[in-house]
Amino acid sequence: MNTPELLAPAGTPEHLETAFAYGADAVYAGQPRYSLRVRNNSFKNAAALGAGIERAHSLGKQFYLVSNIAPHNDKVRSYLKDLAPVLEQQPDALIMSDPGLIMLVKEQWPDQPIHLSVQANAVNWATVEFWRRQGISRVILSRELALSEIREIRERVPQMELEVFVHGALCMAYSGRCLLSGYMNHRDANQGACTNACRWNYKPVAHCHDQTGDLIARSSDSPVQEIEPREIEPKEILLEEPNRPGSLIPAYEDEHGTYIMNSRDLRAVQHVAALCEMGVHSLKIEGRTKSTYYVARTTQAYRRAIDEAVQGKPFDMSLMDELEALSNRGYTEGFLRRHLPQEYQSYERGSSYLGSQQVVGAIADANDQWLTITVKNKFSIGDLLELVTPSGNLRFNLPAMENLNGGAMDCAPGSGHTVRIPVPPNAPAQLVHSYLTRILPNGTQS
């Protein structure tokens, strides 16, 4: 049984530290200006990336630099100059998608390891073999592949390392190659500026047809009314996003509503054993813009899944429940097993599930008696809480709380406050990168 690398996202140095604390073998972070998360990247320059790379290497871990935009001529012109000082910091690999940039890097730095980005859309063994012959050391496979297809690629091109996404947001376009944000907001997702237009809340607008048969909004002397959203028969509608009045999109609505582009989130923890068995080299968690708590919980769950699979233990269904603790859009296995199309999209609702737990604070300090909590959300005495730590998790009912002056409190009001709570029995001694969550009633939504 192969033990794959567990690869976690690092949008900030804090995310990097959290990922490694919870068991990641490697992290990936974006190169400024040349990755697909330009707006949410704290690694702003070569010095910041160098510090992250040095920290990873000091822990015996790997640091991969994401450099995977679809570059236009102006970025090709500046690419090698901007990349040179970063490569001096010795990242373990570049994650790239553009054949032209790959060619330029190979010409100037022939020994630099390159991983082919999921943006390159590798979906068959012949494509993987092609890139092997170009000197690529690892291919990150497209999310649209089934387990059987991944297995065949592994068998036909055994010399190539393979990486597979196992958790995180899915895109309604083919492995992320989406034009929607660029079309609607002039913010190109393929240049790193995606505005997630597929996640917006659209409302139906009353309409009629013009002389060409196109849908148009009703005239100003006939006020626009929202269409009743629960008719059984499908109907044609115009969509309006509340923050963009007057920007109307023709679409269709049926009994499920109008979240027509909203994909569920990928959760493939139940397939970790199969991926290990077939020899996949790296299992990847999506989420460079997610919270450090998200990184902690996903890394913790997939670390356990990998370790138990390698030990030959049967899959523990409680791992599914642990991931339900996170806010999500509803989970899917994606394409790893062939579902009906309804399983890929969340037609019935667009808001995220808050999950079975809500993060209510981060552990700022600890002594033998008290935990100091930087509060993120409200919690109260008597709540069922969970202490999430790199050493394991512990549930307990909160018996008491006080402010920093020692005054008794009934509840922590919310973000911006700092409180102390008693150290729960059997709490781990090491509480760096630890979080406090509140167990929520079933069905709570954000």
Coordinates of C-alpha atoms in Angstrom, one line a residue:
M1 CA 0.0 0.0 0.0
N2 CA 1.5 3.3 -1.1
T3 CA 1.6 6.1 1.4
P4 CA 0.8 9.3 -0.6
E5 CA 1.8 12.8 0.3
L6 CA -0.8 14.9 2.0
L7 CA -0.8 18.3 0.3
A8 CA -2.6 21.2 2.0
P9 CA -3.2 24.8 0.9
A10 CA -1.2 27.7 2.3
G11 CA -2.7 31.1 1.5
T12 CA -0.7 32.7 4.4
P13 CA 2.2 31.8 6.7
E14 CA -0.4 31.0 9.4
H15 CA -2.1 28.5 7.1
L16 CA 1.3 26.9 6.4
E17 CA 2.0 26.5 10.1
T18 CA -1.5 25.1 10.7
A19 CA -1.2 22.6 7.9
F20 CA 2.1 21.2 9.1
A21 CA 0.9 21.1 12.7
Y22 CA -2.1 18.9 11.7
G23 CA 0.0 16.5 9.6
A24 CA 0.5 17.8 6.1
D25 CA 3.6 16.6 4.2
A26 CA 3.6 19.6 1.9
V27 CA 1.9 22.9 1.1
Y28 CA 1.3 24.9 -2.0
A29 CA 1.2 28.7 -2.2
G30 CA 0.8 31.1 -5.1
Q31 CA 3.4 33.1 -7.0
P32 CA 2.4 36.8 -6.9
R33 CA 0.8 37.8 -10.2
Y34 CA 1.1 34.3 -11.8
S35 CA -1.3 32.1 -9.8
L36 CA -5.0 31.7 -9.8
R37 CA -5.5 33.3 -6.3
V38 CA -3.9 36.7 -6.8
R39 CA -6.4 38.5 -4.6
N40 CA -6.1 36.2 -1.6
N41 CA -2.4 35.5 -1.2
S42 CA -0.2 36.7 1.6
F43 CA 3.0 35.5 -0.1
K44 CA 3.4 38.8 -1.8
N45 CA 7.0 38.7 -2.9
A46 CA 10.1 36.6 -3.1
A47 CA 11.1 37.3 0.5
A48 CA 7.8 36.1 1.9
L49 CA 7.9 33.0 -0.2
G50 CA 11.5 32.4 0.8
A51 CA 10.5 32.5 4.5
G52 CA 7.7 30.0 3.8
I53 CA 10.0 27.7 1.9
E54 CA 12.7 27.9 4.6
R55 CA 10.1 27.1 7.3
A56 CA 8.8 24.1 5.4
H57 CA 12.3 22.8 4.8
S58 CA 13.3 23.3 8.5
L59 CA 10.4 20.9 9.3
G60 CA 11.4 18.4 6.7
K61 CA 8.4 19.3 4.6
Q62 CA 7.8 20.3 0.9
F63 CA 6.8 23.7 -0.5
Y64 CA 5.3 23.9 -4.0
L65 CA 5.0 27.2 -5.8
V66 CA 1.8 27.7 -7.9
S67 CA 2.4 29.5 -11.1
N68 CA -0.5 28.4 -13.2
I69 CA -2.3 31.3 -14.9
A70 CA -3.2 31.3 -18.6
P71 CA -0.7 34.1 -19.4
H72 CA -1.2 36.7 -22.1
N73 CA 1.8 38.3 -23.8
D74 CA 2.5 41.0 -21.1
K75 CA 2.9 38.3 -18.4
V76 CA 5.1 36.1 -20.6
R77 CA 7.3 39.2 -21.1
S78 CA 7.9 39.6 -17.3
Y79 CA 7.6 36.0 -16.2
L80 CA 11.2 34.8 -16.1
K81 CA 12.4 38.1 -14.5
D82 CA 9.9 37.7 -11.7
L83 CA 10.4 34.0 -11.2
A84 CA 14.2 34.2 -10.9
P85 CA 14.4 35.5 -7.3
V86 CA 11.8 33.1 -6.2
L87 CA 13.7 30.1 -7.6
E88 CA 16.7 31.2 -5.7
Q89 CA 14.7 30.3 -2.6
Q90 CA 14.5 26.7 -3.9
P91 CA 10.9 25.7 -3.9
D92 CA 10.5 22.0 -4.2
A93 CA 8.5 22.3 -7.4
L94 CA 6.6 24.7 -9.7
I95 CA 3.0 24.0 -10.4
M96 CA 2.4 25.2 -14.0
S97 CA -0.1 24.8 -16.8
D98 CA 1.0 26.9 -19.8
P99 CA 3.2 25.0 -22.3
G100 CA 5.0 28.2 -23.3
L101 CA 6.0 29.1 -19.8
I102 CA 7.0 25.5 -19.1
M103 CA 9.2 25.6 -22.2
L104 CA 10.9 28.9 -21.0
V105 CA 11.5 27.5 -17.5
K106 CA 12.9 24.3 -18.9
E107 CA 15.3 26.2 -21.1
Q108 CA 16.6 28.5 -18.3
W109 CA 16.4 26.1 -15.3
P110 CA 16.5 22.6 -16.8
D111 CA 16.7 20.8 -13.4
Q112 CA 13.8 22.6 -11.8
P113 CA 11.0 20.1 -11.0
I114 CA 7.6 21.0 -12.5
H115 CA 4.2 19.7 -11.6
L116 CA 1.5 20.0 -14.3
S117 CA -1.4 22.0 -12.9
V118 CA -5.0 20.8 -12.9
Q119 CA -5.6 23.8 -15.2
A120 CA -3.9 21.9 -18.0
N121 CA -6.8 19.4 -18.0
A122 CA -4.9 16.1 -18.2
V123 CA -7.7 13.5 -18.5
N124 CA -6.0 10.5 -20.3
W125 CA -2.9 8.4 -20.1
A126 CA -1.6 9.6 -23.5
T127 CA -1.6 13.2 -22.3
V128 CA 0.3 12.2 -19.1
E129 CA 2.8 10.3 -21.2
F130 CA 3.3 13.4 -23.4
W131 CA 4.1 15.5 -20.4
R132 CA 6.4 12.9 -19.0
R133 CA 8.4 13.1 -22.2
Q134 CA 8.6 16.9 -21.8
G135 CA 10.3 16.4 -18.4
I136 CA 7.3 17.0 -16.1
S137 CA 7.8 15.2 -12.8
R138 CA 4.2 15.1 -11.6
V139 CA 0.7 15.6 -13.2
I140 CA -2.2 16.9 -11.2
L141 CA -5.1 15.1 -12.8
S142 CA -8.3 16.8 -13.8
R143 CA -11.2 16.6 -11.3
E144 CA -13.4 15.1 -14.0
L145 CA -11.8 11.6 -13.8
A146 CA -13.3 8.4 -12.3
L147 CA -11.3 6.1 -10.1
S148 CA -11.1 3.6 -12.9
E149 CA -9.6 6.2 -15.2
I150 CA -7.0 7.2 -12.6
R151 CA -6.0 3.6 -12.2
E152 CA -5.5 3.1 -15.9
I153 CA -3.3 6.2 -16.1
R154 CA -1.3 4.9 -13.2
E155 CA -0.8 1.5 -14.9
R156 CA 0.0 2.9 -18.3
V157 CA 2.4 5.6 -17.2
P158 CA 4.0 4.2 -14.0
Q159 CA 7.0 6.5 -14.2
M160 CA 4.9 9.6 -13.7
E161 CA 3.9 10.9 -10.2
L162 CA 0.1 11.6 -10.0
E163 CA -1.7 14.0 -7.8
V164 CA -5.5 13.9 -7.1
F165 CA -7.8 16.5 -5.5
V166 CA -9.7 14.9 -2.6
H167 CA -11.4 17.8 -0.9
G168 CA -12.6 21.4 -1.4
A169 CA -14.6 23.6 -3.8
L170 CA -15.5 22.4 -7.2
C171 CA -15.9 24.7 -10.2
M172 CA -18.9 24.5 -12.6
A173 CA -16.5 24.9 -15.5
Y174 CA -14.1 22.2 -16.7
S175 CA -11.4 22.0 -14.0
G176 CA -11.6 25.7 -13.3
R177 CA -11.3 27.0 -16.9
C178 CA -14.2 29.4 -16.4
L179 CA -15.1 32.7 -18.3
L180 CA -18.1 33.6 -16.2
S181 CA -16.3 36.1 -13.9
G182 CA -14.5 37.7 -16.8
Y183 CA -17.7 38.0 -18.8
M184 CA -19.8 39.5 -16.0
N185 CA -17.3 41.5 -14.0
H186 CA -14.2 41.8 -16.2
R187 CA -12.2 39.9 -13.5
D188 CA -10.6 37.0 -15.3
A189 CA -10.6 33.7 -13.3
N190 CA -7.8 32.4 -15.6
Q191 CA -5.7 35.4 -14.5
G192 CA -6.3 34.8 -10.8
A193 CA -9.1 37.3 -10.2
C194 CA -12.2 35.0 -10.0
T195 CA -15.2 36.7 -8.3
N196 CA -17.1 33.4 -7.9
A197 CA -20.1 34.6 -9.9
C198 CA -21.3 31.0 -9.9
R199 CA -22.0 31.2 -6.2
W200 CA -24.1 34.4 -6.3
N201 CA -27.7 34.5 -5.3
Y202 CA -29.8 35.3 -8.3
K203 CA -33.5 36.2 -8.1
P204 CA -36.1 35.9 -10.9
V205 CA -37.3 39.0 -12.6
A206 CA -40.7 39.4 -14.4
H207 CA -40.2 39.6 -18.1
C208 CA -41.7 39.6 -21.6
H209 CA -40.3 38.9 -25.1
D210 CA -39.1 41.5 -27.6
Q211 CA -39.7 41.4 -31.3
T212 CA -36.8 39.0 -31.8
G213 CA -38.0 36.6 -29.2
D214 CA -35.3 37.5 -26.6
L215 CA -36.2 37.9 -23.0
I216 CA -36.4 41.4 -21.6
A217 CA -37.5 42.9 -18.3
R218 CA -41.0 44.4 -18.1
S219 CA -41.2 48.1 -19.0
S220 CA -40.8 50.7 -16.2
D221 CA -44.5 51.4 -16.3
S222 CA -45.1 47.8 -15.4
P223 CA -43.1 47.4 -12.2
V224 CA -40.8 44.3 -12.0
Q225 CA -42.2 41.7 -9.7
E226 CA -40.4 38.5 -8.4
I227 CA -41.9 35.4 -10.0
E228 CA -43.3 32.8 -7.6
P229 CA -40.4 30.3 -7.3
R230 CA -42.3 27.1 -6.5
E231 CA -44.3 26.3 -9.6
I232 CA -43.8 22.7 -10.7
E233 CA -43.5 23.3 -14.4
P234 CA -40.2 24.7 -15.6
K235 CA -40.3 28.3 -16.8
E236 CA -38.0 30.8 -18.5
I237 CA -36.9 33.7 -16.3
L238 CA -34.5 36.7 -16.2
L239 CA -32.0 36.6 -13.3
E240 CA -30.9 39.6 -11.3
E241 CA -28.1 39.5 -8.7
P242 CA -29.1 41.8 -5.8
N243 CA -25.8 43.7 -5.8
R244 CA -26.0 44.3 -9.5
P245 CA -29.4 45.8 -10.2
G246 CA -30.3 46.0 -13.9
S247 CA -27.8 43.4 -14.9
L248 CA -30.2 40.7 -16.2
I249 CA -29.4 37.2 -17.3
P250 CA -31.9 35.0 -19.2
A251 CA -32.2 31.5 -17.7
Y252 CA -34.7 28.9 -16.7
E253 CA -36.2 27.9 -13.3
D254 CA -37.9 24.8 -12.2
E255 CA -39.2 23.6 -8.8
H256 CA -35.7 23.7 -7.3
G257 CA -35.1 27.4 -7.6
T258 CA -32.4 29.4 -9.3
Y259 CA -28.9 28.4 -7.9
I260 CA -28.2 27.1 -11.4
M261 CA -24.3 27.2 -11.3
N262 CA -23.6 26.4 -7.7
S263 CA -21.5 23.2 -7.4
R264 CA -21.4 21.1 -4.3
D265 CA -18.0 20.7 -2.5
L266 CA -15.8 17.7 -3.1
R267 CA -15.3 15.2 -0.2
A268 CA -13.5 12.0 -1.2
V269 CA -12.2 10.8 2.2
Q270 CA -14.0 7.6 1.6
H271 CA -11.9 6.9 -1.5
V272 CA -8.5 7.5 0.1
A273 CA -7.8 3.8 0.6
A274 CA -8.5 3.1 -3.1
L275 CA -6.2 6.0 -4.2
C276 CA -3.4 4.7 -1.9
E277 CA -3.8 1.2 -3.2
M278 CA -3.5 2.2 -6.9
G279 CA -0.3 4.2 -6.1
V280 CA -1.4 7.9 -6.4
H281 CA 1.6 9.9 -5.1
S282 CA -0.2 13.0 -3.6
L283 CA -3.7 13.7 -2.2
K284 CA -4.6 17.4 -2.4
I285 CA -6.9 19.6 -0.4
E286 CA -8.3 22.7 -2.1
G287 CA -8.7 26.0 -0.3
R288 CA -6.0 28.7 -0.3
T289 CA -8.7 31.3 0.5
K290 CA -10.3 29.2 3.3
S291 CA -9.7 29.8 7.1
T292 CA -7.0 28.2 9.1
Y293 CA -9.7 26.3 10.9
Y294 CA -10.7 24.7 7.6
V295 CA -7.0 23.8 7.0
A296 CA -6.8 22.3 10.4
R297 CA -9.9 20.1 10.2
T298 CA -9.4 18.9 6.6
T299 CA -5.7 18.1 7.1
Q300 CA -6.5 16.3 10.4
A301 CA -9.2 14.2 8.8
Y302 CA -7.2 13.2 5.7
R303 CA -4.0 12.6 7.7
R304 CA -6.0 10.0 9.7
A305 CA -7.6 8.6 6.6
I306 CA -4.2 8.0 4.9
D307 CA -2.6 6.6 8.0
E308 CA -5.4 4.1 8.7
A309 CA -5.6 3.1 5.0
V310 CA -1.9 2.3 4.9
Q311 CA -2.3 0.3 8.1
G312 CA -5.0 -1.8 6.5
K313 CA -7.8 -0.6 8.8
P314 CA -11.3 -0.4 7.4
F315 CA -12.7 3.0 6.6
D316 CA -14.1 4.8 9.6
M317 CA -17.3 6.5 8.8
S318 CA -16.8 9.1 11.6
L319 CA -14.4 10.8 9.2
M320 CA -17.4 11.8 7.1
D321 CA -18.9 13.3 10.2
E322 CA -15.8 15.2 11.1
L323 CA -15.8 16.9 7.7
E324 CA -19.5 17.8 8.2
A325 CA -18.2 20.0 11.0
L326 CA -17.0 22.4 8.4
S327 CA -19.2 24.9 6.5
N328 CA -19.9 23.5 3.1
R329 CA -22.2 23.7 0.1
G330 CA -23.3 20.1 0.5
Y331 CA -20.8 17.4 -0.4
T332 CA -20.3 15.2 -3.5
E333 CA -17.8 12.6 -4.5
G334 CA -17.4 14.5 -7.7
F335 CA -16.6 12.3 -10.7
L336 CA -14.7 9.6 -8.8
R337 CA -17.8 7.5 -9.2
R338 CA -20.3 8.2 -12.0
H339 CA -23.3 10.0 -10.5
L340 CA -26.3 11.6 -12.1
P341 CA -25.7 15.3 -13.0
Q342 CA -27.9 16.4 -10.1
E343 CA -25.2 15.2 -7.7
Y344 CA -22.7 17.7 -9.1
Q345 CA -24.7 20.8 -8.6
S346 CA -26.7 22.2 -5.6
Y347 CA -29.9 23.2 -7.4
E348 CA -32.1 23.3 -4.3
R349 CA -30.2 25.8 -2.3
G350 CA -27.2 28.1 -2.6
S351 CA -26.3 29.1 0.9
S352 CA -23.6 27.1 2.6
Y353 CA -24.3 24.7 5.4
L354 CA -22.7 26.0 8.5
G355 CA -21.8 22.4 9.3
S356 CA -22.3 20.4 12.5
Q357 CA -19.9 22.7 14.3
Q358 CA -19.1 26.4 14.4
V359 CA -15.6 27.7 15.2
V360 CA -16.1 30.1 18.1
G361 CA -12.5 30.9 19.0
A362 CA -8.8 30.3 18.7
I363 CA -6.6 29.4 21.7
A364 CA -4.4 32.4 22.3
D365 CA -2.8 31.2 25.5
A366 CA -3.0 28.5 28.1
N367 CA -1.8 27.7 31.7
D368 CA -2.6 24.9 34.1
Q369 CA -6.1 26.3 34.9
W370 CA -7.3 28.5 32.1
L371 CA -7.5 28.7 28.3
T372 CA -7.4 32.2 26.8
I373 CA -9.8 32.4 23.8
T374 CA -9.8 34.9 21.0
V375 CA -13.5 34.8 20.3
K376 CA -14.8 34.5 16.7
N377 CA -18.5 33.6 17.4
K378 CA -20.8 33.6 20.3
F379 CA -20.8 30.8 22.8
S380 CA -22.2 30.4 26.3
I381 CA -21.9 28.4 29.6
G382 CA -23.5 25.0 29.1
D383 CA -22.7 24.8 25.4
L384 CA -21.3 21.5 24.1
L385 CA -17.8 22.5 22.8
E386 CA -15.0 20.7 21.1
L387 CA -11.3 21.5 21.6
V388 CA -9.6 20.9 18.2
T389 CA -5.8 20.4 18.6
P390 CA -3.0 18.8 16.5
S391 CA -2.8 16.1 19.2
G392 CA -6.5 15.2 18.9
N393 CA -10.0 16.5 19.7
L394 CA -11.9 16.7 23.0
R395 CA -15.6 17.4 23.6
F396 CA -16.9 18.9 26.9
N397 CA -19.7 21.0 28.3
L398 CA -18.5 24.5 29.2
P399 CA -18.8 24.9 33.0
A400 CA -17.6 28.5 33.5
M401 CA -16.2 31.6 31.8
E402 CA -14.5 34.8 32.8
N403 CA -13.1 38.0 31.3
L404 CA -9.5 38.9 31.5
N405 CA -10.0 40.7 34.8
G406 CA -11.4 37.6 36.4
G407 CA -15.0 38.7 36.3
A408 CA -17.6 35.9 35.7
M409 CA -19.4 35.8 32.3
D410 CA -22.4 33.9 31.0
C411 CA -21.4 34.1 27.4
A412 CA -18.8 35.3 25.0
P413 CA -20.6 37.9 22.8
G414 CA -18.7 37.4 19.6
S415 CA -15.8 38.5 17.5
G416 CA -13.5 41.1 19.1
H417 CA -13.7 39.7 22.6
T418 CA -11.2 37.7 24.6
V419 CA -12.3 35.4 27.4
R420 CA -10.9 32.7 29.6
I421 CA -12.4 29.2 30.1
P422 CA -11.3 26.4 32.4
V423 CA -8.9 23.9 30.9
P424 CA -11.1 20.8 30.2
P425 CA -10.1 17.5 31.7
N426 CA -7.6 15.4 29.7
A427 CA -6.7 18.4 27.4
P428 CA -3.4 18.0 25.5
A429 CA -0.5 19.9 26.9
Q430 CA 0.4 21.4 23.5
L431 CA -2.3 23.8 22.3
V432 CA -0.6 25.8 19.6
H433 CA -2.8 26.1 16.5
S434 CA -5.8 24.9 18.4
Y435 CA -9.4 26.0 18.1
L436 CA -12.6 25.9 20.0
T437 CA -15.9 24.9 18.3
R438 CA -19.5 24.8 19.4
I439 CA -21.6 21.7 18.5
L440 CA -24.7 22.9 16.6
P441 CA -28.2 21.5 16.2
N442 CA -28.8 19.5 13.1
G443 CA -29.6 21.4 10.0
T444 CA -28.2 24.8 10.9
Q445 CA -27.3 26.9 7.9
S446 CA -25.3 30.0 7.3

